[in-house]
């Protein structure tokens, strides 16, 4: 061991920056193509506006665990970092920043605005990546990409043009999610649905040509009545059969509209009659198309009423909602108003209520792209972890809708479409190309201008696994051929369709190969009340403050302790505290070993057994941990490592080999045991490194003097071995026996210094070296084999083996009888439940063989223990 001063406590702050800087200087995170097997992960690019939150912490900890382990396995590990330009979020921030300076976006024009946006990005855009370094993220920072850098933007433009040529990109009037504050269409994933208190207005429409006959509908948006073009009922609803061919009058306007019959209407819901407003509801739009209804758009882009509404023109939609309700009531159209709770969509960026709106936008036809992307998941080419998400994925892909990819913004890749004065369109890269296109078609080039819109941010990030390796710029470059397809993607289930599915589509379309082999879907980090952690709720701790308080390793372990794939993480600071305590436990175990003096005395039998046992445990635990990693059960892999260190190393092994104290002075430890202990410590630090990189690297260098470059980050991952199952069984038996002897002492207030003789009925299932360990740790004089225990002894069972401790006159027979009878009652109840299970034909025929074998073993063990207790009671009585 290195002869260094060892601090009493592990101080993360003292070592984290030091080791991270060391790894960076050594270039350990850097990856270039070579002859090794690649292991590639691309980061889900966080928004350039973002700062580290708890979801990032969980997601990036898992990625780093996978990458560090792959690096130790000898693979060429490449973790590509980067950021997303986040069109709406970034533009909103820059607009606010300019407003604070008294500058309006519209006043300075597009080019000047983009200069301000890029300046903001350069100043603040790298914050989140710097924060990830504090967590220990071992990304290849030289490969950092940004979705709006020139090469990646060019790829986006090229893909748009290519898909347009293939007929998969088109321009059309469609219903979109409209943000009246940002004045842009937004994607489904940028709409947050909140449960709010609303009012349901029951409004009656008069039947045209009939005296005092009405039909009543219910709506939460009475202002849209001004855009109604039909009332719909179910064709089999007898209440309205007499209205076939009839028309009704729109309240307040007296505009005549038809009654239509369609199976879409739910007869049982409300009055069974539905107002149809094709311009302001997705489902109504479909009904409008089907029944060729008129479309009346009553809203301006900013959410005020348009001239088409005829009433309340220029007034805000929510002001109108209150006014029109009063007018409807005053004129006898409002039947009743109910207070209800309903879900309303809000813009994630501006918190404005989203308005479904017909708008001329650019779309991607999805059905053709979706089919192969569905097939590769269903046939297992791409595996989702946990598998339960496969059905969700299939449902989305089988019901896919065309993707609106245009945004009414300036920050983003501008749509490569050009228009002349006649509104003819040319989709091409440059103005010169557009002129050439129009000229070749004999079309005018007068008034040529480019489309003002930009593309949806997701239209750049769906290309991420290809574009980060410049696979569009040069489809045969060394990087793309070596690193693509990537191995594993770690992301959130809520973007399984919006990002993951689209990346699969792009990969199959442009490389004829999936972009990754595995998708690990994390859960959502929630607070104690089960709420999603968010800045707006104020229930999310600052990750950097957690790292400062508990250390990066403590936080990493805390985040992973209770976060199985796909399940939400119920977060509490106590998890990180447990992680920090684990760090301290390991540190103290190391300090204990480091404090022992060493000489060349002979290795005791008990130490030899303990060393062989822990070597077996490490070898077999490594196999278990590898199997858990292969199944992406990362939390369970951590827990298996945690138990190996805490239970096996700290609780049993170190106590087993600890030198004796003679006259208050610790004896030296033999060199053989000591060297084996250091080697075992090294193996455990390797297993810990992916989870706890800083502590493991610090201890790695304290365990021995190291040559330059002998760092744990590039050490070999422990090898799997068969171990010695028989020895492990004997040692487990010994530990239980030691516990039983200690309990016997404690229950009777006996001193641990008082040696006890132990008798065993038959032969003890332990070799001599293991028995020697029992003698050492339980202060047992001897373990002798007997036919039956003596009268003055206390008996107990370890497994099915009966032991006795001779207490002479110290035994309380009545208490021992009571204890044995209580144990016997419990065992009989347990045996009855096992027999009931084994007597159930359905269970026996359906259970796997190993489960049946385990149940039969439980039965045999219980029967043996009952027999031993009954014999013991007979002696006592």
JSON list of C-alpha atoms in Angstrom, two decimals, residues 309-478:
[
{"chain": "A", "resi": 309, "resn": "UNK", "atom": "CA", "xyz": [-66.93, 35.79, -35.87]},
{"chain": "A", "resi": 310, "resn": "UNK", "atom": "CA", "xyz": [-69.22, 38.81, -36.61]},
{"chain": "A", "resi": 311, "resn": "UNK", "atom": "CA", "xyz": [-69.51, 39.54, -32.87]},
{"chain": "A", "resi": 312, "resn": "UNK", "atom": "CA", "xyz": [-66.86, 40.72, -30.38]},
{"chain": "A", "resi": 313, "resn": "UNK", "atom": "CA", "xyz": [-64.34, 41.29, -33.18]},
{"chain": "A", "resi": 314, "resn": "UNK", "atom": "CA", "xyz": [-60.83, 42.16, -31.86]},
{"chain": "A", "resi": 315, "resn": "UNK", "atom": "CA", "xyz": [-61.60, 41.08, -28.29]},
{"chain": "A", "resi": 316, "resn": "UNK", "atom": "CA", "xyz": [-59.61, 38.38, -26.43]},
{"chain": "A", "resi": 317, "resn": "UNK", "atom": "CA", "xyz": [-61.09, 34.85, -26.50]},
{"chain": "A", "resi": 318, "resn": "UNK", "atom": "CA", "xyz": [-61.37, 34.61, -22.69]},
{"chain": "A", "resi": 319, "resn": "UNK", "atom": "CA", "xyz": [-62.99, 38.02, -22.36]},
{"chain": "A", "resi": 320, "resn": "UNK", "atom": "CA", "xyz": [-65.46, 36.95, -25.04]},
{"chain": "A", "resi": 321, "resn": "UNK", "atom": "CA", "xyz": [-66.14, 33.67, -23.21]},
{"chain": "A", "resi": 322, "resn": "UNK", "atom": "CA", "xyz": [-67.56, 35.57, -20.22]},
{"chain": "A", "resi": 323, "resn": "UNK", "atom": "CA", "xyz": [-69.43, 38.12, -22.34]},
{"chain": "A", "resi": 324, "resn": "UNK", "atom": "CA", "xyz": [-71.03, 35.59, -24.68]},
{"chain": "A", "resi": 325, "resn": "UNK", "atom": "CA", "xyz": [-72.19, 33.45, -21.73]},
{"chain": "A", "resi": 326, "resn": "UNK", "atom": "CA", "xyz": [-74.03, 36.48, -20.33]},
{"chain": "A", "resi": 327, "resn": "UNK", "atom": "CA", "xyz": [-75.52, 37.33, -23.73]},
{"chain": "A", "resi": 328, "resn": "UNK", "atom": "CA", "xyz": [-76.65, 33.72, -24.31]},
{"chain": "A", "resi": 329, "resn": "UNK", "atom": "CA", "xyz": [-78.35, 33.75, -20.91]},
{"chain": "A", "resi": 330, "resn": "UNK", "atom": "CA", "xyz": [-79.95, 37.16, -21.52]},
{"chain": "A", "resi": 331, "resn": "UNK", "atom": "CA", "xyz": [-81.39, 36.05, -24.87]},
{"chain": "A", "resi": 332, "resn": "UNK", "atom": "CA", "xyz": [-82.72, 32.72, -23.58]},
{"chain": "A", "resi": 333, "resn": "UNK", "atom": "CA", "xyz": [-80.19, 30.34, -25.20]},
{"chain": "A", "resi": 334, "resn": "UNK", "atom": "CA", "xyz": [-78.32, 29.28, -22.03]},
{"chain": "A", "resi": 335, "resn": "UNK", "atom": "CA", "xyz": [-80.10, 26.32, -20.43]},
{"chain": "A", "resi": 336, "resn": "UNK", "atom": "CA", "xyz": [-77.71, 25.85, -17.49]},
{"chain": "A", "resi": 337, "resn": "UNK", "atom": "CA", "xyz": [-74.06, 26.13, -16.42]},
{"chain": "A", "resi": 338, "resn": "UNK", "atom": "CA", "xyz": [-72.15, 23.41, -14.55]},
{"chain": "A", "resi": 339, "resn": "UNK", "atom": "CA", "xyz": [-68.86, 23.63, -12.64]},
{"chain": "A", "resi": 340, "resn": "UNK", "atom": "CA", "xyz": [-66.56, 20.85, -13.85]},
{"chain": "A", "resi": 341, "resn": "UNK", "atom": "CA", "xyz": [-62.92, 19.82, -13.84]},
{"chain": "A", "resi": 342, "resn": "UNK", "atom": "CA", "xyz": [-61.36, 19.16, -17.22]},
{"chain": "A", "resi": 343, "resn": "UNK", "atom": "CA", "xyz": [-57.93, 18.94, -18.80]},
{"chain": "A", "resi": 344, "resn": "UNK", "atom": "CA", "xyz": [-56.72, 21.92, -20.77]},
{"chain": "A", "resi": 345, "resn": "UNK", "atom": "CA", "xyz": [-53.58, 22.08, -22.91]},
{"chain": "A", "resi": 346, "resn": "UNK", "atom": "CA", "xyz": [-51.01, 24.76, -22.06]},
{"chain": "A", "resi": 347, "resn": "UNK", "atom": "CA", "xyz": [-47.88, 25.77, -23.93]},
{"chain": "A", "resi": 348, "resn": "UNK", "atom": "CA", "xyz": [-44.85, 24.40, -22.14]},
{"chain": "A", "resi": 349, "resn": "UNK", "atom": "CA", "xyz": [-42.88, 27.56, -22.96]},
{"chain": "A", "resi": 350, "resn": "UNK", "atom": "CA", "xyz": [-45.34, 30.46, -22.57]},
{"chain": "A", "resi": 351, "resn": "UNK", "atom": "CA", "xyz": [-48.04, 28.83, -20.37]},
{"chain": "A", "resi": 352, "resn": "UNK", "atom": "CA", "xyz": [-50.67, 30.13, -22.80]},
{"chain": "A", "resi": 353, "resn": "UNK", "atom": "CA", "xyz": [-53.78, 27.99, -23.32]},
{"chain": "A", "resi": 354, "resn": "UNK", "atom": "CA", "xyz": [-53.27, 26.15, -26.60]},
{"chain": "A", "resi": 355, "resn": "UNK", "atom": "CA", "xyz": [-55.81, 26.78, -29.32]},
{"chain": "A", "resi": 356, "resn": "UNK", "atom": "CA", "xyz": [-56.52, 24.10, -31.95]},
{"chain": "A", "resi": 357, "resn": "UNK", "atom": "CA", "xyz": [-56.22, 26.11, -35.16]},
{"chain": "A", "resi": 358, "resn": "UNK", "atom": "CA", "xyz": [-56.27, 25.50, -38.88]},
{"chain": "A", "resi": 359, "resn": "UNK", "atom": "CA", "xyz": [-53.02, 26.71, -40.32]},
{"chain": "A", "resi": 360, "resn": "UNK", "atom": "CA", "xyz": [-51.02, 26.40, -43.52]},
{"chain": "A", "resi": 361, "resn": "UNK", "atom": "CA", "xyz": [-48.01, 24.38, -42.37]},
{"chain": "A", "resi": 362, "resn": "UNK", "atom": "CA", "xyz": [-45.39, 21.92, -43.60]},
{"chain": "A", "resi": 363, "resn": "UNK", "atom": "CA", "xyz": [-45.91, 18.25, -42.71]},
{"chain": "A", "resi": 364, "resn": "UNK", "atom": "CA", "xyz": [-44.10, 14.91, -42.95]},
{"chain": "A", "resi": 365, "resn": "UNK", "atom": "CA", "xyz": [-46.17, 11.94, -44.12]},
{"chain": "A", "resi": 366, "resn": "UNK", "atom": "CA", "xyz": [-45.53, 9.44, -41.36]},
{"chain": "A", "resi": 367, "resn": "UNK", "atom": "CA", "xyz": [-47.27, 6.19, -42.29]},
{"chain": "A", "resi": 368, "resn": "UNK", "atom": "CA", "xyz": [-44.64, 5.12, -44.85]},
{"chain": "A", "resi": 369, "resn": "UNK", "atom": "CA", "xyz": [-41.75, 5.94, -42.47]},
{"chain": "A", "resi": 370, "resn": "UNK", "atom": "CA", "xyz": [-43.48, 4.38, -39.47]},
{"chain": "A", "resi": 371, "resn": "UNK", "atom": "CA", "xyz": [-43.95, 0.84, -40.76]},
{"chain": "A", "resi": 372, "resn": "UNK", "atom": "CA", "xyz": [-40.27, -0.24, -40.88]},
{"chain": "A", "resi": 373, "resn": "UNK", "atom": "CA", "xyz": [-39.65, 1.60, -37.59]},
{"chain": "A", "resi": 374, "resn": "UNK", "atom": "CA", "xyz": [-42.42, -0.45, -36.00]},
{"chain": "A", "resi": 375, "resn": "UNK", "atom": "CA", "xyz": [-41.15, -3.71, -37.47]},
{"chain": "A", "resi": 376, "resn": "UNK", "atom": "CA", "xyz": [-37.62, -3.36, -36.02]},
{"chain": "A", "resi": 377, "resn": "UNK", "atom": "CA", "xyz": [-39.01, -2.94, -32.49]},
{"chain": "A", "resi": 378, "resn": "UNK", "atom": "CA", "xyz": [-41.55, -5.74, -32.80]},
{"chain": "A", "resi": 379, "resn": "UNK", "atom": "CA", "xyz": [-38.94, -8.19, -34.13]},
{"chain": "A", "resi": 380, "resn": "UNK", "atom": "CA", "xyz": [-36.43, -7.27, -31.39]},
{"chain": "A", "resi": 381, "resn": "UNK", "atom": "CA", "xyz": [-33.82, -5.59, -33.59]},
{"chain": "A", "resi": 382, "resn": "UNK", "atom": "CA", "xyz": [-34.28, -2.62, -31.25]},
{"chain": "A", "resi": 383, "resn": "UNK", "atom": "CA", "xyz": [-35.07, -3.71, -27.69]},
{"chain": "A", "resi": 384, "resn": "UNK", "atom": "CA", "xyz": [-36.98, -1.47, -25.28]},
{"chain": "A", "resi": 385, "resn": "UNK", "atom": "CA", "xyz": [-36.18, -1.82, -21.58]},
{"chain": "A", "resi": 386, "resn": "UNK", "atom": "CA", "xyz": [-38.50, -2.48, -19.83]},
{"chain": "A", "resi": 387, "resn": "UNK", "atom": "CA", "xyz": [-40.32, -4.44, -22.49]},
{"chain": "A", "resi": 388, "resn": "UNK", "atom": "CA", "xyz": [-43.74, -3.20, -21.33]},
{"chain": "A", "resi": 389, "resn": "UNK", "atom": "CA", "xyz": [-43.21, -0.06, -23.45]},
{"chain": "A", "resi": 390, "resn": "UNK", "atom": "CA", "xyz": [-43.28, -2.13, -26.64]},
{"chain": "A", "resi": 391, "resn": "UNK", "atom": "CA", "xyz": [-47.10, -2.13, -26.62]},
{"chain": "A", "resi": 392, "resn": "UNK", "atom": "CA", "xyz": [-47.19, 1.65, -26.10]},
{"chain": "A", "resi": 393, "resn": "UNK", "atom": "CA", "xyz": [-44.78, 2.05, -29.01]},
{"chain": "A", "resi": 394, "resn": "UNK", "atom": "CA", "xyz": [-46.88, -0.20, -31.23]},
{"chain": "A", "resi": 395, "resn": "UNK", "atom": "CA", "xyz": [-50.08, 1.70, -30.40]},
{"chain": "A", "resi": 396, "resn": "UNK", "atom": "CA", "xyz": [-48.48, 5.03, -31.31]},
{"chain": "A", "resi": 397, "resn": "UNK", "atom": "CA", "xyz": [-46.95, 3.75, -34.51]},
{"chain": "A", "resi": 398, "resn": "UNK", "atom": "CA", "xyz": [-50.12, 2.05, -35.70]},
{"chain": "A", "resi": 399, "resn": "UNK", "atom": "CA", "xyz": [-52.07, 5.27, -35.10]},
{"chain": "A", "resi": 400, "resn": "UNK", "atom": "CA", "xyz": [-49.43, 7.68, -36.35]},
{"chain": "A", "resi": 401, "resn": "UNK", "atom": "CA", "xyz": [-50.45, 11.12, -37.61]},
{"chain": "A", "resi": 402, "resn": "UNK", "atom": "CA", "xyz": [-48.60, 13.35, -40.03]},
{"chain": "A", "resi": 403, "resn": "UNK", "atom": "CA", "xyz": [-45.96, 15.47, -38.31]},
{"chain": "A", "resi": 404, "resn": "UNK", "atom": "CA", "xyz": [-46.27, 19.27, -38.44]},
{"chain": "A", "resi": 405, "resn": "UNK", "atom": "CA", "xyz": [-42.66, 20.43, -38.81]},
{"chain": "A", "resi": 406, "resn": "UNK", "atom": "CA", "xyz": [-43.01, 24.18, -39.45]},
{"chain": "A", "resi": 407, "resn": "UNK", "atom": "CA", "xyz": [-42.71, 26.75, -36.68]},
{"chain": "A", "resi": 408, "resn": "UNK", "atom": "CA", "xyz": [-43.45, 30.46, -36.88]},
{"chain": "A", "resi": 409, "resn": "UNK", "atom": "CA", "xyz": [-40.10, 31.42, -35.37]},
{"chain": "A", "resi": 410, "resn": "UNK", "atom": "CA", "xyz": [-36.71, 32.75, -36.46]},
{"chain": "A", "resi": 411, "resn": "UNK", "atom": "CA", "xyz": [-34.39, 30.62, -34.29]},
{"chain": "A", "resi": 412, "resn": "UNK", "atom": "CA", "xyz": [-33.94, 27.32, -36.10]},
{"chain": "A", "resi": 413, "resn": "UNK", "atom": "CA", "xyz": [-33.26, 25.91, -39.56]},
{"chain": "A", "resi": 414, "resn": "UNK", "atom": "CA", "xyz": [-35.23, 28.01, -42.04]},
{"chain": "A", "resi": 415, "resn": "UNK", "atom": "CA", "xyz": [-37.51, 26.04, -44.34]},
{"chain": "A", "resi": 416, "resn": "UNK", "atom": "CA", "xyz": [-35.85, 25.73, -47.80]},
{"chain": "A", "resi": 417, "resn": "UNK", "atom": "CA", "xyz": [-38.93, 26.75, -49.75]},
{"chain": "A", "resi": 418, "resn": "UNK", "atom": "CA", "xyz": [-39.18, 29.78, -52.08]},
{"chain": "A", "resi": 419, "resn": "UNK", "atom": "CA", "xyz": [-42.31, 31.50, -53.37]},
{"chain": "A", "resi": 420, "resn": "UNK", "atom": "CA", "xyz": [-42.92, 33.84, -56.32]},
{"chain": "A", "resi": 421, "resn": "UNK", "atom": "CA", "xyz": [-45.66, 36.46, -56.64]},
{"chain": "A", "resi": 422, "resn": "UNK", "atom": "CA", "xyz": [-48.05, 33.77, -57.89]},
{"chain": "A", "resi": 423, "resn": "UNK", "atom": "CA", "xyz": [-47.47, 31.66, -54.74]},
{"chain": "A", "resi": 424, "resn": "UNK", "atom": "CA", "xyz": [-45.73, 28.94, -56.79]},
{"chain": "A", "resi": 425, "resn": "UNK", "atom": "CA", "xyz": [-43.26, 27.04, -54.57]},
{"chain": "A", "resi": 426, "resn": "UNK", "atom": "CA", "xyz": [-39.77, 25.68, -55.13]},
{"chain": "A", "resi": 427, "resn": "UNK", "atom": "CA", "xyz": [-38.18, 23.49, -52.49]},
{"chain": "A", "resi": 428, "resn": "UNK", "atom": "CA", "xyz": [-34.42, 23.87, -52.86]},
{"chain": "A", "resi": 429, "resn": "UNK", "atom": "CA", "xyz": [-31.29, 24.90, -51.01]},
{"chain": "A", "resi": 430, "resn": "UNK", "atom": "CA", "xyz": [-30.56, 28.41, -52.31]},
{"chain": "A", "resi": 431, "resn": "UNK", "atom": "CA", "xyz": [-32.24, 31.34, -53.99]},
{"chain": "A", "resi": 432, "resn": "UNK", "atom": "CA", "xyz": [-30.18, 30.63, -57.12]},
{"chain": "A", "resi": 433, "resn": "UNK", "atom": "CA", "xyz": [-31.55, 27.06, -57.17]},
{"chain": "A", "resi": 434, "resn": "UNK", "atom": "CA", "xyz": [-35.08, 28.46, -56.80]},
{"chain": "A", "resi": 435, "resn": "UNK", "atom": "CA", "xyz": [-34.61, 30.87, -59.72]},
{"chain": "A", "resi": 436, "resn": "UNK", "atom": "CA", "xyz": [-33.26, 28.01, -61.86]},
{"chain": "A", "resi": 437, "resn": "UNK", "atom": "CA", "xyz": [-36.24, 25.81, -60.89]},
{"chain": "A", "resi": 438, "resn": "UNK", "atom": "CA", "xyz": [-38.88, 28.47, -61.67]},
{"chain": "A", "resi": 439, "resn": "UNK", "atom": "CA", "xyz": [-37.14, 29.34, -64.95]},
{"chain": "A", "resi": 440, "resn": "UNK", "atom": "CA", "xyz": [-37.00, 25.67, -66.03]},
{"chain": "A", "resi": 441, "resn": "UNK", "atom": "CA", "xyz": [-40.75, 25.39, -65.42]},
{"chain": "A", "resi": 442, "resn": "UNK", "atom": "CA", "xyz": [-41.49, 28.64, -67.27]},
{"chain": "A", "resi": 443, "resn": "UNK", "atom": "CA", "xyz": [-42.71, 30.26, -64.05]},
{"chain": "A", "resi": 444, "resn": "UNK", "atom": "CA", "xyz": [-42.23, 33.84, -62.90]},
{"chain": "A", "resi": 445, "resn": "UNK", "atom": "CA", "xyz": [-39.30, 34.68, -60.61]},
{"chain": "A", "resi": 446, "resn": "UNK", "atom": "CA", "xyz": [-40.81, 38.03, -59.61]},
{"chain": "A", "resi": 447, "resn": "UNK", "atom": "CA", "xyz": [-41.13, 38.78, -55.90]},
{"chain": "A", "resi": 448, "resn": "UNK", "atom": "CA", "xyz": [-39.05, 35.74, -54.93]},
{"chain": "A", "resi": 449, "resn": "UNK", "atom": "CA", "xyz": [-38.89, 35.21, -51.18]},
{"chain": "A", "resi": 450, "resn": "UNK", "atom": "CA", "xyz": [-38.02, 32.37, -48.81]},
{"chain": "A", "resi": 451, "resn": "UNK", "atom": "CA", "xyz": [-40.51, 30.80, -46.41]},
{"chain": "A", "resi": 452, "resn": "UNK", "atom": "CA", "xyz": [-40.40, 32.71, -43.11]},
{"chain": "A", "resi": 453, "resn": "UNK", "atom": "CA", "xyz": [-40.85, 29.62, -40.92]},
{"chain": "A", "resi": 454, "resn": "UNK", "atom": "CA", "xyz": [-38.24, 27.37, -39.35]},
{"chain": "A", "resi": 455, "resn": "UNK", "atom": "CA", "xyz": [-38.35, 23.64, -38.76]},
{"chain": "A", "resi": 456, "resn": "UNK", "atom": "CA", "xyz": [-39.45, 21.94, -35.56]},
{"chain": "A", "resi": 457, "resn": "UNK", "atom": "CA", "xyz": [-36.50, 21.33, -33.23]},
{"chain": "A", "resi": 458, "resn": "UNK", "atom": "CA", "xyz": [-37.29, 17.59, -33.34]},
{"chain": "A", "resi": 459, "resn": "UNK", "atom": "CA", "xyz": [-36.64, 17.65, -37.09]},
{"chain": "A", "resi": 460, "resn": "UNK", "atom": "CA", "xyz": [-32.96, 18.21, -36.29]},
{"chain": "A", "resi": 461, "resn": "UNK", "atom": "CA", "xyz": [-32.76, 15.93, -33.24]},
{"chain": "A", "resi": 462, "resn": "UNK", "atom": "CA", "xyz": [-34.32, 12.94, -35.10]},
{"chain": "A", "resi": 463, "resn": "UNK", "atom": "CA", "xyz": [-31.10, 12.92, -37.17]},
{"chain": "A", "resi": 464, "resn": "UNK", "atom": "CA", "xyz": [-28.82, 13.12, -34.08]},
{"chain": "A", "resi": 465, "resn": "UNK", "atom": "CA", "xyz": [-27.26, 9.58, -34.07]},
{"chain": "A", "resi": 466, "resn": "UNK", "atom": "CA", "xyz": [-26.25, 10.05, -37.72]},
{"chain": "A", "resi": 467, "resn": "UNK", "atom": "CA", "xyz": [-25.48, 13.77, -37.84]},
{"chain": "A", "resi": 468, "resn": "UNK", "atom": "CA", "xyz": [-23.13, 13.78, -34.80]},
{"chain": "A", "resi": 469, "resn": "UNK", "atom": "CA", "xyz": [-20.85, 11.50, -36.86]},
{"chain": "A", "resi": 470, "resn": "UNK", "atom": "CA", "xyz": [-21.30, 13.65, -40.01]},
{"chain": "A", "resi": 471, "resn": "UNK", "atom": "CA", "xyz": [-23.15, 10.78, -41.68]},
{"chain": "A", "resi": 472, "resn": "UNK", "atom": "CA", "xyz": [-25.09, 13.12, -43.98]},
{"chain": "A", "resi": 473, "resn": "UNK", "atom": "CA", "xyz": [-22.07, 15.22, -44.93]},
{"chain": "A", "resi": 474, "resn": "UNK", "atom": "CA", "xyz": [-20.09, 12.09, -45.84]},
{"chain": "A", "resi": 475, "resn": "UNK", "atom": "CA", "xyz": [-22.08, 8.83, -45.59]},
{"chain": "A", "resi": 476, "resn": "UNK", "atom": "CA", "xyz": [-18.88, 6.75, -45.78]},
{"chain": "A", "resi": 477, "resn": "UNK", "atom": "CA", "xyz": [-16.60, 8.60, -43.35]},
{"chain": "A", "resi": 478, "resn": "UNK", "atom": "CA", "xyz": [-14.59, 6.58, -40.81]}
]
